[in-house]
């Protein structure tokens, strides 16, 4: 269903959204607004941000991450782009799609200055750790292993690296991946 979008400013769009009673109506409206294509970058970023927010609340992470990636791509200011790329990376991680998350972190790193890159790296480490632990809590050890493997390849201090190595070794053994366990022990 396509909704007729007449609003021209962020304030007008916000006012129309307030009048809508359900998230699905808001999503239809926002999707229609994005498709009109006649908006400035600032308004498009707002629309994509609203879409991502509602999709994430409804746990529709696949659509949320697409909206967030579009928001990042339409950004003008570096700081906003970095934040949007990292938000998209976090959503990809929640989906268990580590390669796409890596691409988003790479996009954030490209935009970042040297001091900001440390923040991107720290966020990457924390997001991967939290995601791996959440996956394990849901009984998805095999999916968590991919995140631990990425963490092991990152530049971490020795104590963190040893902790991840022990955790990964335990997961390999629990999953019957003895060859990988032996390779990790011999490392």
Short mmCIF file of C-alpha atoms in Angstrom, two decimals:
data_model
loop_
_atom_site.label_atom_id
_atom_site.label_comp_id
_atom_site.label_asym_id
_atom_site.label_seq_id
_atom_site.Cartn_x
_atom_site.Cartn_y
_atom_site.Cartn_z
CA UNK A 1 0.00 0.00 0.00
CA UNK A 2 1.40 3.36 -1.03
CA UNK A 3 0.56 6.39 1.06
CA UNK A 4 0.39 9.85 -0.46
CA UNK A 5 3.21 11.87 1.08
CA UNK A 6 2.77 15.64 0.94
CA UNK A 7 4.96 16.71 3.87
CA UNK A 8 8.10 18.62 2.94
CA UNK A 9 9.94 19.17 6.23
CA UNK A 10 11.05 16.98 9.12
CA UNK A 11 8.64 18.79 11.42
CA UNK A 12 5.70 18.09 9.11
CA UNK A 13 6.73 14.44 8.84
CA UNK A 14 7.03 14.14 12.63
CA UNK A 15 3.59 15.70 13.04
CA UNK A 16 2.05 13.22 10.61
CA UNK A 17 3.79 10.31 12.36
CA UNK A 18 2.35 11.41 15.72
CA UNK A 19 -1.16 11.12 14.28
CA UNK A 20 -0.61 7.50 13.24
CA UNK A 21 -1.72 4.90 15.73
CA UNK A 22 0.25 1.79 14.71
CA UNK A 23 3.83 1.05 13.80
CA UNK A 24 2.69 -0.61 10.59
CA UNK A 25 1.00 2.60 9.44
CA UNK A 26 4.17 4.52 10.29
CA UNK A 27 6.28 2.01 8.37
CA UNK A 28 4.02 2.25 5.31
CA UNK A 29 4.19 6.04 5.45
CA UNK A 30 7.97 6.16 5.92
CA UNK A 31 8.57 3.61 3.14
CA UNK A 32 6.38 5.68 0.81
CA UNK A 33 8.23 8.86 1.79
CA UNK A 34 11.61 7.25 1.07
CA UNK A 35 10.40 6.10 -2.35
CA UNK A 36 9.35 9.60 -3.42
CA UNK A 37 13.05 10.48 -3.63
CA UNK A 38 12.50 14.24 -3.71
CA UNK A 39 13.93 14.92 -0.26
CA UNK A 40 17.24 16.42 0.83
CA UNK A 41 19.93 14.24 2.41
CA UNK A 42 18.98 15.51 5.85
CA UNK A 43 15.34 14.46 5.46
CA UNK A 44 16.30 11.10 3.93
CA UNK A 45 18.61 10.44 6.89
CA UNK A 46 15.72 11.23 9.22
CA UNK A 47 13.38 8.90 7.32
CA UNK A 48 15.89 6.04 7.31
CA UNK A 49 16.60 6.60 11.00
CA UNK A 50 12.91 6.41 11.86
CA UNK A 51 12.50 3.29 9.74
CA UNK A 52 15.49 1.62 11.40
CA UNK A 53 14.22 2.52 14.85
CA UNK A 54 10.73 1.10 14.31
CA UNK A 55 12.01 -2.01 12.57
CA UNK A 56 14.46 -2.65 15.41
CA UNK A 57 11.72 -2.19 18.03
CA UNK A 58 9.63 -4.76 16.16
CA UNK A 59 12.69 -7.07 16.00
CA UNK A 60 12.75 -6.92 12.20
CA UNK A 61 16.52 -6.69 12.16
CA UNK A 62 16.95 -7.50 8.47
CA UNK A 63 14.92 -4.46 7.45
CA UNK A 64 16.37 -2.33 10.26
CA UNK A 65 19.91 -2.96 9.09
CA UNK A 66 19.06 -2.06 5.49
CA UNK A 67 17.54 1.22 6.64
CA UNK A 68 20.54 1.96 8.86
CA UNK A 69 22.98 1.15 6.04
CA UNK A 70 21.04 3.52 3.76
CA UNK A 71 21.18 6.18 6.46
CA UNK A 72 24.95 5.74 6.72
CA UNK A 73 25.35 5.93 2.95
CA UNK A 74 23.35 9.16 2.75
CA UNK A 75 25.28 10.83 5.55
CA UNK A 76 27.21 14.01 5.03
CA UNK A 77 29.05 14.49 8.32
CA UNK A 78 31.79 12.00 9.19
CA UNK A 79 30.76 11.55 12.83
CA UNK A 80 27.19 10.67 11.84
CA UNK A 81 28.42 8.26 9.18
CA UNK A 82 30.68 6.50 11.67
CA UNK A 83 27.85 6.15 14.19
CA UNK A 84 25.45 4.87 11.53
CA UNK A 85 27.95 2.35 10.16
CA UNK A 86 28.56 1.05 13.69
CA UNK A 87 24.81 0.83 14.38
CA UNK A 88 24.38 -1.14 11.15
CA UNK A 89 27.29 -3.39 12.15
CA UNK A 90 25.65 -4.09 15.50
CA UNK A 91 22.39 -5.02 13.79
CA UNK A 92 24.23 -7.33 11.38
CA UNK A 93 25.94 -8.94 14.38
CA UNK A 94 22.53 -9.51 16.00
CA UNK A 95 21.51 -11.28 12.81
CA UNK A 96 24.66 -13.42 13.04
CA UNK A 97 25.92 -12.06 9.73
CA UNK A 98 29.51 -11.44 10.64
CA UNK A 99 30.89 -10.62 7.18
CA UNK A 100 28.33 -7.86 6.65
CA UNK A 101 29.13 -6.56 10.16
CA UNK A 102 32.81 -6.54 9.22
CA UNK A 103 32.00 -4.50 6.10
CA UNK A 104 30.11 -1.94 8.18
CA UNK A 105 33.01 -1.67 10.65
CA UNK A 106 35.34 -1.23 7.68
CA UNK A 107 33.12 1.61 6.43
CA UNK A 108 33.26 3.23 9.87
CA UNK A 109 37.06 2.86 9.96
CA UNK A 110 37.41 4.48 6.55
CA UNK A 111 35.50 7.53 7.76
CA UNK A 112 37.27 7.72 11.13
CA UNK A 113 40.32 9.75 12.04
CA UNK A 114 43.21 7.93 13.73
CA UNK A 115 41.93 8.59 17.30
CA UNK A 116 38.38 7.60 16.28
CA UNK A 117 39.62 4.30 14.82
CA UNK A 118 40.47 3.14 18.33
CA UNK A 119 36.85 3.74 19.30
CA UNK A 120 35.63 1.78 16.28
CA UNK A 121 37.93 -1.12 17.20
CA UNK A 122 36.75 -1.08 20.80
CA UNK A 123 33.10 -1.02 19.71
CA UNK A 124 33.77 -3.91 17.33
CA UNK A 125 35.34 -5.97 20.11
CA UNK A 126 32.51 -5.25 22.55
CA UNK A 127 29.76 -5.92 20.01
CA UNK A 128 31.33 -9.24 19.02
CA UNK A 129 31.79 -10.30 22.66
CA UNK A 130 28.20 -9.42 23.59
CA UNK A 131 26.84 -11.09 20.45
CA UNK A 132 28.83 -14.27 21.06
CA UNK A 133 27.62 -14.46 24.66
CA UNK A 134 24.01 -13.81 23.62
CA UNK A 135 24.23 -16.54 20.98
CA UNK A 136 25.61 -18.97 23.55
CA UNK A 137 22.80 -18.09 25.96
CA UNK A 138 20.36 -19.06 23.22
CA UNK A 139 22.20 -22.37 22.74
CA UNK A 140 23.79 -21.36 19.44
CA UNK A 141 27.38 -22.28 20.18
CA UNK A 142 28.29 -22.88 16.54
CA UNK A 143 27.20 -19.36 15.61
CA UNK A 144 29.06 -17.90 18.58
CA UNK A 145 32.28 -19.61 17.44
CA UNK A 146 32.44 -17.40 14.34
CA UNK A 147 32.46 -14.29 16.53
CA UNK A 148 35.11 -15.74 18.86
CA UNK A 149 37.25 -16.57 15.84
CA UNK A 150 37.02 -12.96 14.63
CA UNK A 151 37.88 -11.73 18.12
CA UNK A 152 40.93 -13.98 18.24
CA UNK A 153 42.24 -12.36 15.03
CA UNK A 154 41.87 -8.85 16.45
CA UNK A 155 44.62 -6.93 18.22
CA UNK A 156 43.79 -7.47 21.88
CA UNK A 157 45.89 -7.48 25.00
CA UNK A 158 47.27 -10.85 26.05
CA UNK A 159 44.83 -11.51 28.89
CA UNK A 160 41.82 -10.92 26.62
CA UNK A 161 43.34 -13.02 23.88
CA UNK A 162 43.99 -15.90 26.30
CA UNK A 163 40.43 -15.70 27.65
CA UNK A 164 38.97 -15.84 24.13
CA UNK A 165 41.34 -18.64 23.18
CA UNK A 166 40.20 -20.72 26.20
CA UNK A 167 36.56 -20.04 25.43
CA UNK A 168 37.02 -20.93 21.77
CA UNK A 169 38.89 -24.11 22.71
CA UNK A 170 36.00 -25.17 24.97
CA UNK A 171 33.46 -24.45 22.22
CA UNK A 172 35.44 -26.40 19.64
CA UNK A 173 35.57 -29.43 21.95
CA UNK A 174 31.86 -29.11 22.81
CA UNK A 175 31.00 -29.04 19.10
CA UNK A 176 33.26 -31.98 18.25
CA UNK A 177 35.61 -29.80 16.19
CA UNK A 178 38.71 -31.52 17.52
CA UNK A 179 40.95 -30.68 14.57
CA UNK A 180 40.37 -26.94 15.12
CA UNK A 181 40.93 -27.46 18.86
CA UNK A 182 44.29 -29.15 18.22
CA UNK A 183 45.31 -26.40 15.82
CA UNK A 184 44.38 -23.75 18.37
CA UNK A 185 46.29 -25.54 21.15
CA UNK A 186 49.37 -25.79 18.96
CA UNK A 187 49.13 -22.09 18.12
#
